[in-house]
Short mmCIF file of C-alpha atoms and ligand atoms in Angstrom, two decimals:
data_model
loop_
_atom_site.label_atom_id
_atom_site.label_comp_id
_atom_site.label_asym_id
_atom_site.label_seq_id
_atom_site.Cartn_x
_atom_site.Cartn_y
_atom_site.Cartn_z
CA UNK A 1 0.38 -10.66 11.41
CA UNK A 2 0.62 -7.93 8.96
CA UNK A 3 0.21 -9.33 5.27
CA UNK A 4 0.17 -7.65 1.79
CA UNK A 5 -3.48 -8.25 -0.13
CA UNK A 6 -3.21 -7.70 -3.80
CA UNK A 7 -5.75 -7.90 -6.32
CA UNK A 8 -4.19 -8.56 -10.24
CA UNK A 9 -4.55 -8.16 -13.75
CA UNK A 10 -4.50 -4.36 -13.67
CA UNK A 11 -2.84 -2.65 -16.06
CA UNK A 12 -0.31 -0.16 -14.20
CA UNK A 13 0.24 3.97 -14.91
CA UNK A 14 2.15 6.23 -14.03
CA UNK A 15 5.89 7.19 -12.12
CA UNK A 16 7.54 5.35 -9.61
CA UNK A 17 10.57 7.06 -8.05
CA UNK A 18 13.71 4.87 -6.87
CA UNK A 19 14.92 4.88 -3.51
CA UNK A 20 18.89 5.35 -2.74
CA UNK A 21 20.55 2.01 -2.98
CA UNK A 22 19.87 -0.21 -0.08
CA UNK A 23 23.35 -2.62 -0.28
CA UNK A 24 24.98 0.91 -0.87
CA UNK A 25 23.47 2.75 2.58
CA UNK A 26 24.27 -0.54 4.33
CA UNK A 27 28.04 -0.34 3.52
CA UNK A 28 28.24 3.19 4.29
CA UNK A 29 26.69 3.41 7.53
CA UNK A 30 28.95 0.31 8.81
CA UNK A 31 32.39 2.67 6.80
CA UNK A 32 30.88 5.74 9.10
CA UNK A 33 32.44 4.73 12.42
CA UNK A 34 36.38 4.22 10.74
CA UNK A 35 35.64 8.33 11.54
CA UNK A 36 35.30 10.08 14.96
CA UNK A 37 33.76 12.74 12.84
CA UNK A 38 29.78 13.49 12.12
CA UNK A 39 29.04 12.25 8.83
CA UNK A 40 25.88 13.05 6.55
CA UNK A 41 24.63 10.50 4.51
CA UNK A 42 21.13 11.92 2.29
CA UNK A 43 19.11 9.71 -0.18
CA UNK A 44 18.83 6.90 2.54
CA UNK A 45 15.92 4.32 2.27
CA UNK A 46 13.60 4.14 5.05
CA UNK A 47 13.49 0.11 5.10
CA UNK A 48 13.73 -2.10 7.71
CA UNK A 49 17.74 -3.15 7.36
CA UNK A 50 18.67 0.24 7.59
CA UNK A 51 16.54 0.57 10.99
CA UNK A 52 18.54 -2.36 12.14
CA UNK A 53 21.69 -1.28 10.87
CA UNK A 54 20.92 2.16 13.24
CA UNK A 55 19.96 0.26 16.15
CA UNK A 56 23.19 -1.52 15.89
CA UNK A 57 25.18 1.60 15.52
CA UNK A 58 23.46 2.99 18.02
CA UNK A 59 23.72 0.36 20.87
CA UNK A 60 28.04 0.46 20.17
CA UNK A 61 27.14 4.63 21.52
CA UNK A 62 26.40 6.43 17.94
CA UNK A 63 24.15 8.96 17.90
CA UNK A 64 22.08 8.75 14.92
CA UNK A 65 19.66 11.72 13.55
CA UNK A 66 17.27 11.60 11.22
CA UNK A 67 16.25 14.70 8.90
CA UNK A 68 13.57 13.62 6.15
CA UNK A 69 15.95 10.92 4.03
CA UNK A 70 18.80 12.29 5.63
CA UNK A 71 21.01 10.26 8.23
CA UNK A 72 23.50 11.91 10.38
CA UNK A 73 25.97 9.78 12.11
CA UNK A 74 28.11 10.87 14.93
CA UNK A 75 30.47 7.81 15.74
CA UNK A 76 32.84 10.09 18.54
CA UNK A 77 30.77 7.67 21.54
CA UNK A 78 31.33 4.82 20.61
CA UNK A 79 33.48 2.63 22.68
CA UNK A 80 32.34 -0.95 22.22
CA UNK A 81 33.55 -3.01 19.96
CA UNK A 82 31.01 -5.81 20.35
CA UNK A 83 27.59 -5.34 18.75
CA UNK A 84 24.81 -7.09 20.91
CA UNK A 85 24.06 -10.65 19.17
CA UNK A 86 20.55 -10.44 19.08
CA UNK A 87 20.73 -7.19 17.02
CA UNK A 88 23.35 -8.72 15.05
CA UNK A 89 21.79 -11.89 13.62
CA UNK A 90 18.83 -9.82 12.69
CA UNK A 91 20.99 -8.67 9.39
CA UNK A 92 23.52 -10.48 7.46
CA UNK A 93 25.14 -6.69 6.58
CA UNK A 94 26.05 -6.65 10.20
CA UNK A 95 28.84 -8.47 9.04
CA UNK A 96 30.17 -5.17 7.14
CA UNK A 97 31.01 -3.90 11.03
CA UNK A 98 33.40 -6.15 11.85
CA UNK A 99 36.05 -4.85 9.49
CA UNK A 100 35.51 -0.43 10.93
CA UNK A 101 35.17 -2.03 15.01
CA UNK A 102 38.63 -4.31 14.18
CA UNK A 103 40.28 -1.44 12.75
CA UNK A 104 39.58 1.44 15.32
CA UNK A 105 39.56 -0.66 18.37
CA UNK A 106 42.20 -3.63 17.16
CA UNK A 107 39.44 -6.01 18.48
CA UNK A 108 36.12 -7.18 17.52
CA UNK A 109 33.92 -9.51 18.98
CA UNK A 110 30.44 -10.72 17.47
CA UNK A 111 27.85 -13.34 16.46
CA UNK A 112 27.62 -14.76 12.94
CA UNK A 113 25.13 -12.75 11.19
CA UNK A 114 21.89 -13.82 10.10
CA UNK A 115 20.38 -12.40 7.07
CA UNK A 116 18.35 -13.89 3.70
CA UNK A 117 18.22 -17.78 3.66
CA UNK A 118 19.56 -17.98 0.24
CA UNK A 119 22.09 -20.72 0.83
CA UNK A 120 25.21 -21.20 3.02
CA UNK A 121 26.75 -17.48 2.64
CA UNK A 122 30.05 -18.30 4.67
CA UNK A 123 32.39 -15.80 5.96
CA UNK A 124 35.50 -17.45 5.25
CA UNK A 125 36.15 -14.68 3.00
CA UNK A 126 36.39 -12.19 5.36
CA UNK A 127 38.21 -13.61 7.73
CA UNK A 128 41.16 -14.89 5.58
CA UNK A 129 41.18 -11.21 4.28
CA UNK A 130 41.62 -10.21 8.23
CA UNK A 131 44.46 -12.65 8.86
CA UNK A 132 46.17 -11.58 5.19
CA UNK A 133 46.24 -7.69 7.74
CA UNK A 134 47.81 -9.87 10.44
CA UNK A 135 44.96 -10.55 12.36
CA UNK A 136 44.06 -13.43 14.54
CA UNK A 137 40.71 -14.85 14.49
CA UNK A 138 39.07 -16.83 17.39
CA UNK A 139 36.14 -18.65 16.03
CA UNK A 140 33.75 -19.95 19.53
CA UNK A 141 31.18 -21.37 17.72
CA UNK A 142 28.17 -19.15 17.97
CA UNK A 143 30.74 -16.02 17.69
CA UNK A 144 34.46 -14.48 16.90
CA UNK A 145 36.74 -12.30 17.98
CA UNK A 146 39.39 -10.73 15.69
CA UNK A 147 42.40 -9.07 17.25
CA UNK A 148 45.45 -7.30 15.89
CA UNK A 149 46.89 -4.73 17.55
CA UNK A 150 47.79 -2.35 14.23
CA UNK A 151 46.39 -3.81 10.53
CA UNK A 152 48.95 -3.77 8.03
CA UNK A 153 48.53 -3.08 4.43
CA UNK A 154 48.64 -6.76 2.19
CA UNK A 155 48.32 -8.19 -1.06
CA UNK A 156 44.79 -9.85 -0.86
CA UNK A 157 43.61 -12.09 -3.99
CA UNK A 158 39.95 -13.29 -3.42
CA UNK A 159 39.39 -16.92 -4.61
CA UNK A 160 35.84 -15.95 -5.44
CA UNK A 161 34.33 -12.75 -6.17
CA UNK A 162 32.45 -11.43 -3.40
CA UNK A 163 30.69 -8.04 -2.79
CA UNK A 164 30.62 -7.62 0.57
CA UNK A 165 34.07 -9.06 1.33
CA UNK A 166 35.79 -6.59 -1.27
CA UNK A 167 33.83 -4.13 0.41
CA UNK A 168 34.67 -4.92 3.79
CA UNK A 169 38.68 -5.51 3.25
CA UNK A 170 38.56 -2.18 1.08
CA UNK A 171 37.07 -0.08 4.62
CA UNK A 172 39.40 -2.23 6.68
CA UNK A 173 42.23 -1.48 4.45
CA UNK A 174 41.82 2.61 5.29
CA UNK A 175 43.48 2.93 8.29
CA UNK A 176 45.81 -0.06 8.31
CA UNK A 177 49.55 0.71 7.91
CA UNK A 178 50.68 0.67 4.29
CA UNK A 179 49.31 -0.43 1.06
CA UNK A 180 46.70 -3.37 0.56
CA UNK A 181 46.09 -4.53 -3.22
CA UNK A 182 42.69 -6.65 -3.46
CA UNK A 183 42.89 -8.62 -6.49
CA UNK A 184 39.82 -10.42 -8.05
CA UNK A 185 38.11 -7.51 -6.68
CA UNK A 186 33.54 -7.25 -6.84
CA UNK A 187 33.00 -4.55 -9.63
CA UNK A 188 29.23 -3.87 -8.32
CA UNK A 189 28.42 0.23 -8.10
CA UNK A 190 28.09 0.01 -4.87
CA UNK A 191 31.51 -0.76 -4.54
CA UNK A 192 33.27 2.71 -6.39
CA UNK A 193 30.05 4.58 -3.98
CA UNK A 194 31.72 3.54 -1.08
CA UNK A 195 35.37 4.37 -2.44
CA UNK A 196 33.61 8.16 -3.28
CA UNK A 197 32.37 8.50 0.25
CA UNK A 198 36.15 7.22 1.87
CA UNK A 199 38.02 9.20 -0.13
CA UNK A 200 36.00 12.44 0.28
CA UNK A 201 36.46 11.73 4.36
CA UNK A 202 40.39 11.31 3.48
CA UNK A 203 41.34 8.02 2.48
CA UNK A 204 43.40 6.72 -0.36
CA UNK A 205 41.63 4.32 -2.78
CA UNK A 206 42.55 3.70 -6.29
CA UNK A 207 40.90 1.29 -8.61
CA UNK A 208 37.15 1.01 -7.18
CA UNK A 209 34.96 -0.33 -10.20
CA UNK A 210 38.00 -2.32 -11.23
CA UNK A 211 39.04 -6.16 -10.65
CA UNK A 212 41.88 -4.66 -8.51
CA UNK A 213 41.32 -2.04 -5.87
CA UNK A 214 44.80 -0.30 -4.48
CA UNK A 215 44.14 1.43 -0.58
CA UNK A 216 47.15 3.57 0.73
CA UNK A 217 46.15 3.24 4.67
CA UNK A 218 46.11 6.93 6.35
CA UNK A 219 45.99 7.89 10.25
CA UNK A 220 42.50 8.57 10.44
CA UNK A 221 39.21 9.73 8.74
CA UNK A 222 37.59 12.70 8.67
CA UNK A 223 33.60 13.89 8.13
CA UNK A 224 32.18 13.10 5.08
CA UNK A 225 28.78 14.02 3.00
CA UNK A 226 27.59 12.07 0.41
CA UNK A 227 24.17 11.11 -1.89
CA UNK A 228 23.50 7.59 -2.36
CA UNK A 229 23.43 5.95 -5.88
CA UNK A 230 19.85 5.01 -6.77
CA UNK A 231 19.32 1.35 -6.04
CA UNK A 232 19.57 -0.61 -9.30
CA UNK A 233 17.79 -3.54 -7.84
CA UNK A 234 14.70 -1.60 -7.16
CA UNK A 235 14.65 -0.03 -10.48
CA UNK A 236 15.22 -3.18 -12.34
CA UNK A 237 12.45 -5.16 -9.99
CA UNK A 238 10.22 -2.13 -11.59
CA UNK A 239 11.19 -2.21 -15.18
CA UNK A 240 9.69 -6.56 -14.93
CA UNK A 241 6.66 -5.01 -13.22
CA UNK A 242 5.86 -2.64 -16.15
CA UNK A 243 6.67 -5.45 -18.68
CA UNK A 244 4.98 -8.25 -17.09
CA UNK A 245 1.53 -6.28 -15.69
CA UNK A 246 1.99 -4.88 -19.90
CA UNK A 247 1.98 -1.07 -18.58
CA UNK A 248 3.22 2.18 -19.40
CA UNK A 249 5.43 2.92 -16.54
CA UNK A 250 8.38 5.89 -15.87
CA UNK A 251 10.83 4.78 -13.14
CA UNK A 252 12.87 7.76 -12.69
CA UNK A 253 15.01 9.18 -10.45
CA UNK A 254 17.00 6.08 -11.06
CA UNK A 255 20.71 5.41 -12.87
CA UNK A 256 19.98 3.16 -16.09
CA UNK A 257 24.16 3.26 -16.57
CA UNK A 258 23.88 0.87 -13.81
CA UNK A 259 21.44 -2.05 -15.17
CA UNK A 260 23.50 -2.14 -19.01
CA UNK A 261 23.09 -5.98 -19.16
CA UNK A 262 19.69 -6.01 -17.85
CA UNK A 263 18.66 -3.73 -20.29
CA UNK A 264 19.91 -4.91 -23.25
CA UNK A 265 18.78 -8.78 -22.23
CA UNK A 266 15.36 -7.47 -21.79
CA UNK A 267 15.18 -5.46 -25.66
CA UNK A 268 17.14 -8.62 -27.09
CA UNK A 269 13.34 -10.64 -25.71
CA UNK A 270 11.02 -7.81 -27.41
CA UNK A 271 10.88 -5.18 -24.68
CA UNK A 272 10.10 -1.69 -25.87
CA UNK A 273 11.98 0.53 -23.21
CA UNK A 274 12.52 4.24 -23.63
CA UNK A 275 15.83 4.61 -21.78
CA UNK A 276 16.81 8.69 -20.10
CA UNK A 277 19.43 9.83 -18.27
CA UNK A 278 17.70 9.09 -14.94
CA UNK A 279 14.50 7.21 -16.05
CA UNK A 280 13.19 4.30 -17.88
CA UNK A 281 9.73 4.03 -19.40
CA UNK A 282 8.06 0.70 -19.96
CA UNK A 283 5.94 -0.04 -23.01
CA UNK A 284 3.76 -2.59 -24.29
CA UNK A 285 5.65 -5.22 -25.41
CA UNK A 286 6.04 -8.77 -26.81
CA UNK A 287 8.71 -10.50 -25.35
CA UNK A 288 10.02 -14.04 -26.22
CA UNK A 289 11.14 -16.67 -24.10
CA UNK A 290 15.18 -15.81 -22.47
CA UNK A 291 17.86 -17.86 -21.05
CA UNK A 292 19.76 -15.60 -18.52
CA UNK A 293 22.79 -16.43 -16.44
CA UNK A 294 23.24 -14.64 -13.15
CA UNK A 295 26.70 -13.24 -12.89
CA UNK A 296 28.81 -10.96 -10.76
CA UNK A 297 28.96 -7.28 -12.14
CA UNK A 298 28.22 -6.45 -14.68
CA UNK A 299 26.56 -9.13 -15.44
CA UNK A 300 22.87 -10.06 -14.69
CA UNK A 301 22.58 -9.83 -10.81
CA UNK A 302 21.44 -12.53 -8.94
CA UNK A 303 19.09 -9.78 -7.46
CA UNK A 304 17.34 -9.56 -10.47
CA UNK A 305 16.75 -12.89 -11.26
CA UNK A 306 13.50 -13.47 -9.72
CA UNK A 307 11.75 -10.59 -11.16
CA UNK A 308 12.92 -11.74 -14.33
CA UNK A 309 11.44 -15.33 -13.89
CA UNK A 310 8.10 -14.01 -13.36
CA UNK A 311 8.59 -11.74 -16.42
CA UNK A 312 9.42 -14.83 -18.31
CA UNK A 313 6.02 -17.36 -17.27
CA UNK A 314 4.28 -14.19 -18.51
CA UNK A 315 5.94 -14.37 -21.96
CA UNK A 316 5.83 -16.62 -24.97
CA UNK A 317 8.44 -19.21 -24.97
CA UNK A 318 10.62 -21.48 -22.87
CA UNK A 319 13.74 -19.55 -20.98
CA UNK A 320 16.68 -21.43 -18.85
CA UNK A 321 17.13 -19.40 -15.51
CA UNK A 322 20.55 -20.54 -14.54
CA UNK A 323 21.33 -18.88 -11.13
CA UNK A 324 25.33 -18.87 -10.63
CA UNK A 325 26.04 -17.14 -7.18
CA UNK A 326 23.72 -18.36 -4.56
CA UNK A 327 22.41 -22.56 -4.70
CA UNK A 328 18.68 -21.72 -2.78
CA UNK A 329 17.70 -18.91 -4.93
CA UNK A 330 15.29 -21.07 -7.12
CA UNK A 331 12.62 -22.50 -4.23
CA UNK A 332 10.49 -19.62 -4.47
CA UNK A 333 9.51 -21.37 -7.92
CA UNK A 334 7.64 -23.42 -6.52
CA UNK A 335 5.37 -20.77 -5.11
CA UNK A 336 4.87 -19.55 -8.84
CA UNK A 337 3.67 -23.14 -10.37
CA UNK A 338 1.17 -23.30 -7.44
CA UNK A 339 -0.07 -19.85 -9.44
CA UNK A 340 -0.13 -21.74 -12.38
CA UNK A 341 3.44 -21.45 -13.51
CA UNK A 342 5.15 -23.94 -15.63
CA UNK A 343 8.73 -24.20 -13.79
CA UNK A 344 10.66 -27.37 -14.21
CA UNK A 345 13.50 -27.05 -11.67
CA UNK A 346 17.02 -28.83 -13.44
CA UNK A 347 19.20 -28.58 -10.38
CA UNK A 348 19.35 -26.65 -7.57
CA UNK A 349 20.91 -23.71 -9.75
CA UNK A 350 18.59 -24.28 -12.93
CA UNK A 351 15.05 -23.58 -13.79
CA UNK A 352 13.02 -23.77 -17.09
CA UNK A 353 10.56 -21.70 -17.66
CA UNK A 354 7.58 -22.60 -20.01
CA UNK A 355 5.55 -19.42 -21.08
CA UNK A 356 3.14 -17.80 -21.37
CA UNK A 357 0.96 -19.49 -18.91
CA UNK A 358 -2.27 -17.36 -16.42
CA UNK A 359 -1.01 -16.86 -12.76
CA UNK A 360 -4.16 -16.62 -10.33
CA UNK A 361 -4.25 -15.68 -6.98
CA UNK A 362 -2.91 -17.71 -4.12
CA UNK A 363 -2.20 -17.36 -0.02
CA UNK A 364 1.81 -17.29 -0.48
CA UNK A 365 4.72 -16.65 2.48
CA UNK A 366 7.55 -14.33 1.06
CA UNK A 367 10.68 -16.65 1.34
CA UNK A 368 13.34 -13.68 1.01
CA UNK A 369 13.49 -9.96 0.12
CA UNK A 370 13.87 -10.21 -3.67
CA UNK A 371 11.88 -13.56 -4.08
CA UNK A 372 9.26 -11.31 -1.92
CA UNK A 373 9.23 -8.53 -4.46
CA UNK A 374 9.04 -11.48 -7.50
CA UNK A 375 6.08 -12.60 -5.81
CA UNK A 376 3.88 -9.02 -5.56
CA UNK A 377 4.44 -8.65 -9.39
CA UNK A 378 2.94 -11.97 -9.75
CA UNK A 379 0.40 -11.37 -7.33
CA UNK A 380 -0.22 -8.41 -9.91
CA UNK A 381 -0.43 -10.15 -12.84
CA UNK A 382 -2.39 -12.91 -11.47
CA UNK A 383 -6.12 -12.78 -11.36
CA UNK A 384 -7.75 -12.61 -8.47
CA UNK A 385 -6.45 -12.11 -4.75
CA UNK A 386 -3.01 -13.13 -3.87
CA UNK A 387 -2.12 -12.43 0.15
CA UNK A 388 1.60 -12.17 0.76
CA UNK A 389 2.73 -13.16 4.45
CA UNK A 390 5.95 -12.54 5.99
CA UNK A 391 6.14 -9.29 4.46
CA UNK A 392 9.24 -7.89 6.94
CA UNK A 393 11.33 -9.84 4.18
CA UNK A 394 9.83 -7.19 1.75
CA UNK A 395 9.85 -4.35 4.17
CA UNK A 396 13.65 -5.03 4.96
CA UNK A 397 14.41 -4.09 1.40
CA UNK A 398 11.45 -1.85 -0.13
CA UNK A 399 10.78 1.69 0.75
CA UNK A 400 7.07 2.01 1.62
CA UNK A 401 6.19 -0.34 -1.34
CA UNK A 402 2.39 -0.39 -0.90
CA UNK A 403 1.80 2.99 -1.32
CA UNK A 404 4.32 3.46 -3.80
CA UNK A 405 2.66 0.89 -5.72
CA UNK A 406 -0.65 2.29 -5.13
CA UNK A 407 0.49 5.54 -6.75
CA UNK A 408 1.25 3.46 -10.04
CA UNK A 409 -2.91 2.26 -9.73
CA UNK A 410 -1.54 -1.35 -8.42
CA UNK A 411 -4.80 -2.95 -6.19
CA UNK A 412 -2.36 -3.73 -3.23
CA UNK A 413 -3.10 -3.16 0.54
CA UNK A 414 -1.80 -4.32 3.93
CA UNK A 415 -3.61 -6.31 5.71
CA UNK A 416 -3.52 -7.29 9.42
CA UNK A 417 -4.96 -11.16 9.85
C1 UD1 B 501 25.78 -9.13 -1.84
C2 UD1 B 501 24.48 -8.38 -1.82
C3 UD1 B 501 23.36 -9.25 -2.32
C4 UD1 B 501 23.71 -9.82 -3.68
C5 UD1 B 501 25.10 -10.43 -3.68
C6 UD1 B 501 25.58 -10.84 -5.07
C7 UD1 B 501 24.72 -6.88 0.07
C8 UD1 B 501 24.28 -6.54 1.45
N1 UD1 B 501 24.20 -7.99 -0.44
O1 UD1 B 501 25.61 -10.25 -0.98
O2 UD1 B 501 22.18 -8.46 -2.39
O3 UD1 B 501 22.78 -10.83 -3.98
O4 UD1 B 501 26.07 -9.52 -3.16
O5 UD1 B 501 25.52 -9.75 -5.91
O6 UD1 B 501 25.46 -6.15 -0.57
N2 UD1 B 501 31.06 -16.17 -0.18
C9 UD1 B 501 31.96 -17.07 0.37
N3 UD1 B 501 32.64 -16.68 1.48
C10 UD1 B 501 32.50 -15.46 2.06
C11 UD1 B 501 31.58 -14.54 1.48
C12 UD1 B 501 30.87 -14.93 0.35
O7 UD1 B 501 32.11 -18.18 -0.11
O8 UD1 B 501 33.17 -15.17 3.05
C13 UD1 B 501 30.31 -16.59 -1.39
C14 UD1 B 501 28.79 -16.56 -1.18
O9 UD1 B 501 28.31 -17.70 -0.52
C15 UD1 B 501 28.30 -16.46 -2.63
C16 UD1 B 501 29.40 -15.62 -3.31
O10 UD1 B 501 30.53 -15.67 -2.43
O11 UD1 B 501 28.23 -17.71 -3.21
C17 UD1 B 501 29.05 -14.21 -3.58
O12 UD1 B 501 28.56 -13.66 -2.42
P1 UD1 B 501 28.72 -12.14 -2.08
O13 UD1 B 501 29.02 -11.34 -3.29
O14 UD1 B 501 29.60 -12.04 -0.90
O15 UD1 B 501 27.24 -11.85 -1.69
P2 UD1 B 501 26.83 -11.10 -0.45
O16 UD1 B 501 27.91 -10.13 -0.14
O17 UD1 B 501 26.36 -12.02 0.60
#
């Protein structure tokens, strides 16, 4: 089993470049087959959902090419509408394919996807979203099917704000028949990216980055081309690294517009950031304790919140982590106070955090992708060795994160034991 050794208490140097946006590529990929047309998507991160997300396309009869970080799609072959389950559980974004297969073939069949264990991530959403088109669901337990023969164009008001649901209705939307108005719509970049990529292969969305999204449905798509937004989770995840391992770090090629709130929590606790167009450089700084609350954009993300928790044992003072979206994101605490952390869970959606305490080294399993990436920056503030297992959690999410790391002078290897 491949594992991730790191050795701590290094001070970092250096640049670290940001990969394009993994929960943007996702989206995109899954929008690509609403086409018959060859698409080109550049900027794509070579991480382990976006392998799975190919291998899906691929066994509906895609062909898929690869040019550096460049992805070519050519959707004109395929002709089934129901992605193989095993394939499908492997990632919870599968879920984003249901919406394209429904609308081009009037009929989708699949398993429910599988994905982070970070509570009980229904799909209700969705689905009431595909019966508001005039679709019929068929729920048989381990799968669906969704049928309807031509979408039509509704008034859709989300109960709760969702990403992936606003961005799934939003593709569905394109080429049903008339106008669909989600209301309550997710306001996350990633959301106006995949509006920008639509529109540019012919469809008709207003509002994208707004609570309410407008999509005028058209006949059919055309190609597109388009760059992928810098991921803002990655960038943030490196922004706590530089604080917490106290080093001088650039993370460029990266869109600080996007991480506002983050940004302005983290100089409002002490940090000393030098903010660019397309970088942020991390100082030496004295933070103070932080009470955060996760939020939907543009708030804090949930994504973030992990990172920011090991910031915070790491820094003077006592901060109340109060996770909103998700009700299992907190159990990866635990992990830290066997490092030496002093965590007091509340509830399942509230931690305190008592700082500054020393983290050393311990043998730790990587519970999901960003708890995985919390847990290598306090491998690398802890002293001595900290072994990471169950690393395809990281690698599902993080471009080549060893080396990158490695270029920044962080001990870290991987390890085969
Ligand atoms: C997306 C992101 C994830 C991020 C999250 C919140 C992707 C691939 N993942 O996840 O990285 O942490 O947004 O920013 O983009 N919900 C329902 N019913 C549904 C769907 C969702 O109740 O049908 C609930 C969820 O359980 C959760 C809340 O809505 O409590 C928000 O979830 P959502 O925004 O949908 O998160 P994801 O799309 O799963």
């Amino acid at each position: 089993m491949e594992k991730y050794k790191i050795s701590g208490s290094h001070q970092l140097s250096g640049e670290i470049k940001v990969a394009g946006a993994k929960n943007s590529a996702l989206k995109i990929l899954a929008a690509s087959i609403l086409s018959n047309e060859t698409c080109q998507i550049t900027n794509i991160p070579k991480i382990e959902d976006i392998k799975r997300m190919t291998e899906i396309l691929e066994s509906l009869g895609a062909k898929i090419t690869w040019h550096d970080s460049t992805l070519e799609i050519n959707p004109s072959k395929i002709t089934k509408s129901t992605p193989d389950s095993d394939l499908v559980k492997k990632l919870r974004s599968s879920i984003m394919l249901a919406g394209p297969l429904l609308a081009k073939f009037g009929e989708v069949t699949m398993s429910h996807p599988g994905g982070c264990i970070i509570g009980k991530r229904p799909v209700d959403l969705f689905m009431s979203g595909f019966k508001a088109m005039g679709a019929e669901i068929l729920d048989h337990g381990e799968s669906f099917t969704i049928k309807a023969k031509k979408l039509k164009g509704a008034k859709i008001v989300l109960p709760k704000i969702s990403v992936t649901v606003t961005e799934s209705l939003m593709m569905t939307a394109c080429l049903a028949e008339g106008t669909t108005t989600i209301i309550n719509a997710a306001m996350e970049p990633e959301i106006p990216a995949l509006a920008d990529y639509l529109n540019k292969c012919g469809a008709k969305i207003t509002g994208a980055g707004t609570p309410q999204i407008t999509i005028t449905g058209v006949d059919k798509l055309s190609a597109g081309t388009y760059e992928l937004i810098p991921d803002r989770i990655e960038a943030g995840s490196f922004v706590m690294l530089g604080l917490a391992t106290n080093s001088k770090i650039k993370i460029s090629n990266c869109n600080p517009a996007h991480l506002e709130t983050v940004l302005t929590i983290l100089k409002n606790s002490g940090a000393d950031l030098e903010i660019g167009p397309d970088y942020i450089i991390t100082k030496t700084s004295h933070l103070h304790g932080t009470d955060i609350q996760t939020h939907e954009y543009p708030g804090f993300p949930t994504d973030l919140q992990a990172p920011f928790t090991v910031l915070m044992t790491q820094t003077n003072g006592r901060s109340l982590i109060h996770e909103t979206i998700f009700e299992g994101r907190l159990f990866y605490t635990d992990k830290l106070n066997t490092m030496g952390a002093d965590i007091i869970m509340c509830d399942p959606h509230r931690v305190i955090v008592n700082g500054k305490t020393k983290l050393y080294g311990k043998k730790l399993e990587s519970p999901d992708l960003r708890a995985g990436m919390a847990l290598i920056i306090a491998g690398l503030c802890a002293q001595g060795e900290t072994i990471i297992d169950n690393i395809y959690q990281i690698e599902r999410g993080y471009e080549d994160i060893v080396s990158r790391l490695k270029n920044i002078g962080a001990q870290i290897e991987k390890i085969n034991e």
